[in-house]
Amino acid sequence: MKGGRGRHCGVSAALKQGQITPTELCQKCLSLIKKTKFLNAYITVSEEVALKQAEESEKRYKKGRSLGDLDGIPIAVKDNFSTSGIETTCASNMLKGYVPPYNATVVQKLLDQGAVLMGKTNLDEFAMGSGSTDGAFGPVKNPWSYSKQYREKRKQKPHGENEDSDWLITGGSSGGSAAAVAAFTCFAALGSDTGGSTRNPAAHCGVVGFKPSYGLVSRHGLIPLVNSMDVPGILTRCVDDAAIVLGMLAGHDPKDSTTIQDPVKPFTLPTLTDVSELCIGIPKEYLAPELSCEVRSFWSKAANLFESEGAKVIEVSLPHTSYSIVCYHVLCTSEVASNMARFDGLEYGHRCDINVSTEAMYAATRREGFNDVVRGRILAGNFFLLKENYENYFIKAQKVRRLIANDFVKVFNSGVDVLLTPTTLQEAAPYLEFIKEDNRTRSAQDDIFTQAVNMAGLPAVSVPVALSNQGLPIGLQFIGRAFCDQQLLKIAKWFEKQVQFPVIQLQELMNDGSSVSEIEKLASVSLKH
Amino acid sequence: MAAPMLRWWCLGRRWLLACIDGGSRHGRGAAIGFTSSRKRGQTSVAQQPLITSQKSRKGEHEWAAVVGLEIHAQISSNSKLFSGSRVHFAAPPNSLVSFFDASLPGTLPVLNRRCVEAAVMTGLALNCCINKKSLFDRKHYFYADLPAGYQITQQRLPIAVNGSLAYSVCVGKKPSRVITKTVRIKQIQLEQDSGKSLHDELRSQTLIDLNRAGVGLLEVVLEPDMSCGEEAATAVRELQLILQALGTSRANMAEGQLRVDANVSVHHPGEPLGVRTEVKNLNSAKFLAKAIDSEIERQIHELENGREILNETRSFDYKLGCTMPMRDKEGKQDYRFMPEPNLPPLLLYDTESLPPGADPQQVINIDWIREQLPELPSETRERLIQQYGILPEHSFALLNEVGLLEFFQNVIKETRAEPKKVTSWVLNIFLGFLKQQNLAVNESPVTPSALAELLNLLDRKAISSTAAKQVFEELWRSEGKTPSQIVSEKQLELMQDQEALEQACHTVMEGHPQVVMDVKRGNPRAINKLIGLVRKATLSRADPTAIKEILERKLSP
């Protein structure tokens, strides 16, 4: 595998040593946000709040009372997490102008650690999609569309002139968060992951996308898509950073009854030096016909890498994989139908002008407030929940879900430590290509390797591996045992170190390349060697 | 509120409505229901054109009615079922609303331990099997006072199942017989209450108050084991007493803490059950029995006129005295039930299954709650009968009024009078005065000590029972005076001077030779006339028994 990272040291250390102040760091990120505005990564930039938070952080550093690794670190949050006093839209007309009166638990935890909130990132409406193309605020553009690596490859091709319309999607639905991290506008971002919404855009944007075990991180304040599968996701530029953020977020929340009761201790990720004790499983069902040759070849290279370092690499079977996507569709739309029922225009959010009757008001409000994708899923979900359909669809899907979860349990019980799979079928598609298929078709294709993990509640992480022939990032996914998130990240970190994924080169994008390269030197929160 | 409660007339009989003509139907209207609603009940039934126009069809099949109940009891708890908002009846609108209650996106339910304990305790008191694992479900429907668009309830696996509720009805005239009936309890489920819609007709607006949204409810489902309004009303009354004894619900119907829906159908005995209707919102003790009976009559009337009963939801119009179809519940409702994904299964333990080292704050032990069960109304009544030798129907009466039993027991503690005497005074005179003035027991101007002292005076024959009633009236009117003070002020003591009494008797006999003659001729009632005359002469201060004794002696040959 080619490429190599530039030299950089941890921004956290730089802050501690006073090489840079939180305010300077915040301003650098704000200026990058402005320069990359065309990416449409942010729905709301909370500039004032961010500068104030940075100022307070600076005071703490001056007094030598830093709150820890995240103090003064710019972060971004997907716009489906409630943020007190900051508009939270879910990229939907339904919630335009909605300002929550409370913080999601994960947001509060980050703020309590001194993190500086730069803004709220773009997504597919209510996180329903895999492209970050179906939101009320327009699609998110993949920063790699403008990278030196991609541009150089494009120039070699004849149709390279039409550059502006040739931009690439980020994947989704947390495309805004992935783009924000990839374009250096923040050091970590929260996404959400219901069927792959954190890992998919991470793979397309060349960043680390981590989906924790269901129940490890609180969902309180995350505006739900599918309650039984949603988890807050973490997007960072390296595995260590994901581990640091996880350490801050993990643990029981009295406001979320589905979080684990056992206390979670903060941790730092140890460096794994020897993989010879590990057993890596390669699920044969993931060798899908639609898988691109390149992804497939990186997948097998990765398997070879583990084997060559002494790990045991075996083929395993997850026999119910092929039923997973349709089963996911039934469960997802059913919960969506239920969760979206509260958006009736009465208590908050959009309300239409029609007032002839309550029912007419509901209907018009919901027609105006939701896009076709959301309305389509609501319709499908209500159909599955009807008395005469419930047994045939919902109950059956739940049974299949159990079988899928059991597939994983069996594999892990057989001695496999982690599963290694592709994250996506191929690298990021050009927007014009992507929108040729509808949202449902795209979601079904793009979630193929990711959603089964949500059905089983397992931790999984997408790690960028290398650039494709087109100069675009490709990610591979590691899937771990339930609540063995740390072990999973430990292995991902080892792998990350081996592959040395190249840094995105955005200099050409900016009028002055300086600001990016400065930040680049401080690419991660953690100290890198 | 001292709600007028059930009485027992001639209950427990089968419905033989087909043979009942208009006239006897009036009689039935009076026999059912509540004392205070009796008059109104009669008039409204009589006004029903539906009934007067009906032809009697003597000799046709009998009809049997089948009544099942769904009862919603608001749990008496400090905070709501899934949020930390306070629960209070008369707070300003929307002052007790958490983010969760208003269904702000991203909020999650957190189960209130107190509500679970209340459900377990109620389940135990109603002889239910407590499910060690129960589940929560979402029930979807759009309504303005249901902010989330669904209610969290327990449809698939409720917290308690298969119980029973025993209630008693008194049958026949004096001496009446108490018959105990049992209705099976299908299940008890925990669920959320909705908010309230306030319709402003003038401005054609609907205002929403979410104070009640999310308050914990116990839905108690009674199997269709009842056959008339009065049975249903008696069962509800017994449940109400049980909930109040447990403290799991204040169960005050006027404040909406106890709400009843009834499923009603009629059929010919021996044939399959008829199509049922649901009579909604029977939220007044007054009209519960009446509403059910009027629905039974309506169904019979419909069927006898060759029409069909629709499976529909109806509400009782207390002004018209009959049930009407509910307009907003038209059309088929599909609630699209779904498991509530944000609440893990509710697990309960008993001493045997309690995991070792479990945090008592995190687990609920059914056995421990069983130990906390207070004396239930049926047990209290049994104890009263055993302890004081009072009649079963009196034991019912004592429990029927809030605070009456306590009042009774306080009188008993301080008086030497016989319990039967106390019972009679408390239930007839004391309760009579309360009812007359529409007062609750705790609003009575007469304290238990005062009544006890009065009964003591009566017991040692210091005053006559007529005088005692006079003293009681005084006590009621003039607070602060003791019975002894009133007796001495009004000179109500019984004549203790035997000689003077003998003289008085003598004078009366002298003055009424004709009556004396009547007595001697063997007219047994004549002596009462003489007694009355002596009492009058002594200003009612003489003991009638003593007078009778003297007269009999003097008149004996």
Short mmCIF file of C-alpha atoms in Angstrom, two decimals, chain A residues 82 95 98 101-102 214 219-224 227-228 254-258 261 334-335 338-339 341-344 346-348 362 366 382 385-388 390 394 398, chain B residues 99-100 102-111 137-138 140 142-150 156 206 208 210 332 334-344 362:
data_model
loop_
_atom_site.label_atom_id
_atom_site.label_comp_id
_atom_site.label_asym_id
_atom_site.label_seq_id
_atom_site.Cartn_x
_atom_site.Cartn_y
_atom_site.Cartn_z
CA SER A 82 -30.03 18.41 20.04
CA LEU A 95 -37.45 21.41 11.89
CA TYR A 98 -36.31 24.59 15.80
CA PRO A 101 -33.82 23.78 24.92
CA TYR A 102 -31.39 21.03 25.91
CA TYR A 214 -25.36 -0.33 20.98
CA ARG A 219 -28.77 8.31 22.51
CA HIS A 220 -30.53 10.91 24.64
CA GLY A 221 -30.89 13.99 22.46
CA LEU A 222 -30.13 12.18 19.22
CA ILE A 223 -33.22 12.68 17.09
CA PRO A 224 -34.02 9.08 16.30
CA ASN A 227 -34.19 3.62 18.11
CA SER A 228 -33.17 0.00 18.30
CA PRO A 254 -29.79 7.78 33.45
CA LYS A 255 -31.67 9.51 30.63
CA ASP A 256 -31.23 6.56 28.25
CA SER A 257 -32.53 3.29 29.70
CA THR A 258 -30.85 1.28 26.96
CA GLN A 261 -25.31 -0.10 33.75
CA SER A 334 -41.64 0.77 10.90
CA GLU A 335 -39.75 2.66 13.57
CA SER A 338 -43.60 5.69 14.66
CA ASN A 339 -40.85 8.20 15.42
CA ALA A 341 -45.59 10.71 14.28
CA ARG A 342 -44.64 13.47 16.71
CA PHE A 343 -43.98 15.95 13.93
CA ASP A 344 -47.51 17.24 13.66
CA LEU A 346 -48.41 21.44 17.13
CA GLU A 347 -45.65 21.68 19.72
CA TYR A 348 -42.66 22.68 17.57
CA TYR A 362 -51.57 17.61 10.22
CA ARG A 366 -46.38 16.82 7.13
CA ASN A 382 -47.26 2.22 8.57
CA LEU A 385 -47.39 -2.12 11.19
CA LEU A 386 -50.99 -2.59 10.10
CA LYS A 387 -52.71 -5.33 12.03
CA GLU A 388 -53.04 -7.58 9.00
CA TYR A 390 -47.67 -7.01 11.36
CA PHE A 394 -42.53 -6.79 11.39
CA GLN A 398 -37.55 -9.29 14.01
CA PHE B 99 -39.26 18.01 27.43
CA PHE B 100 -40.25 14.36 27.20
CA ALA B 102 -43.95 17.62 25.14
CA SER B 103 -42.33 14.93 22.94
CA LEU B 104 -39.34 17.10 22.02
CA PRO B 105 -37.30 15.12 19.50
CA GLY B 106 -34.50 13.08 21.03
CA THR B 107 -36.05 12.70 24.48
CA LEU B 108 -36.37 9.20 25.90
CA PRO B 109 -38.64 7.57 28.48
CA VAL B 110 -37.23 6.60 31.89
CA LEU B 111 -39.51 4.33 33.90
CA ASP B 137 -45.53 -1.05 23.39
CA ARG B 138 -46.41 1.98 21.35
CA HIS B 140 -50.34 5.00 17.57
CA PHE B 142 -53.07 11.15 15.95
CA TYR B 143 -54.67 13.37 18.53
CA ALA B 144 -53.82 16.89 19.55
CA ASP B 145 -53.33 16.02 23.22
CA LEU B 146 -51.10 13.04 22.42
CA PRO B 147 -47.88 14.88 21.50
CA ALA B 148 -45.75 11.91 20.45
CA GLY B 149 -48.44 10.48 18.18
CA TYR B 150 -48.37 7.30 20.25
CA ARG B 156 -48.31 -7.75 24.55
CA THR B 206 -58.49 23.98 20.68
CA ILE B 208 -53.87 21.87 24.78
CA LEU B 210 -50.08 18.78 28.75
CA LYS B 332 -61.71 1.67 11.72
CA ASP B 334 -55.63 0.55 13.52
CA TYR B 335 -53.30 1.44 16.36
CA ARG B 336 -50.26 -0.05 14.59
CA PHE B 337 -48.81 -1.46 17.81
CA MET B 338 -45.06 -1.77 17.95
CA PRO B 339 -42.58 -2.65 20.71
CA GLU B 340 -41.28 0.46 22.51
CA PRO B 341 -37.59 0.28 21.57
CA ASN B 342 -36.37 2.76 24.18
CA LEU B 343 -37.40 0.71 27.21
CA PRO B 344 -35.78 -2.62 27.97
CA GLN B 362 -32.21 -1.13 40.93
#
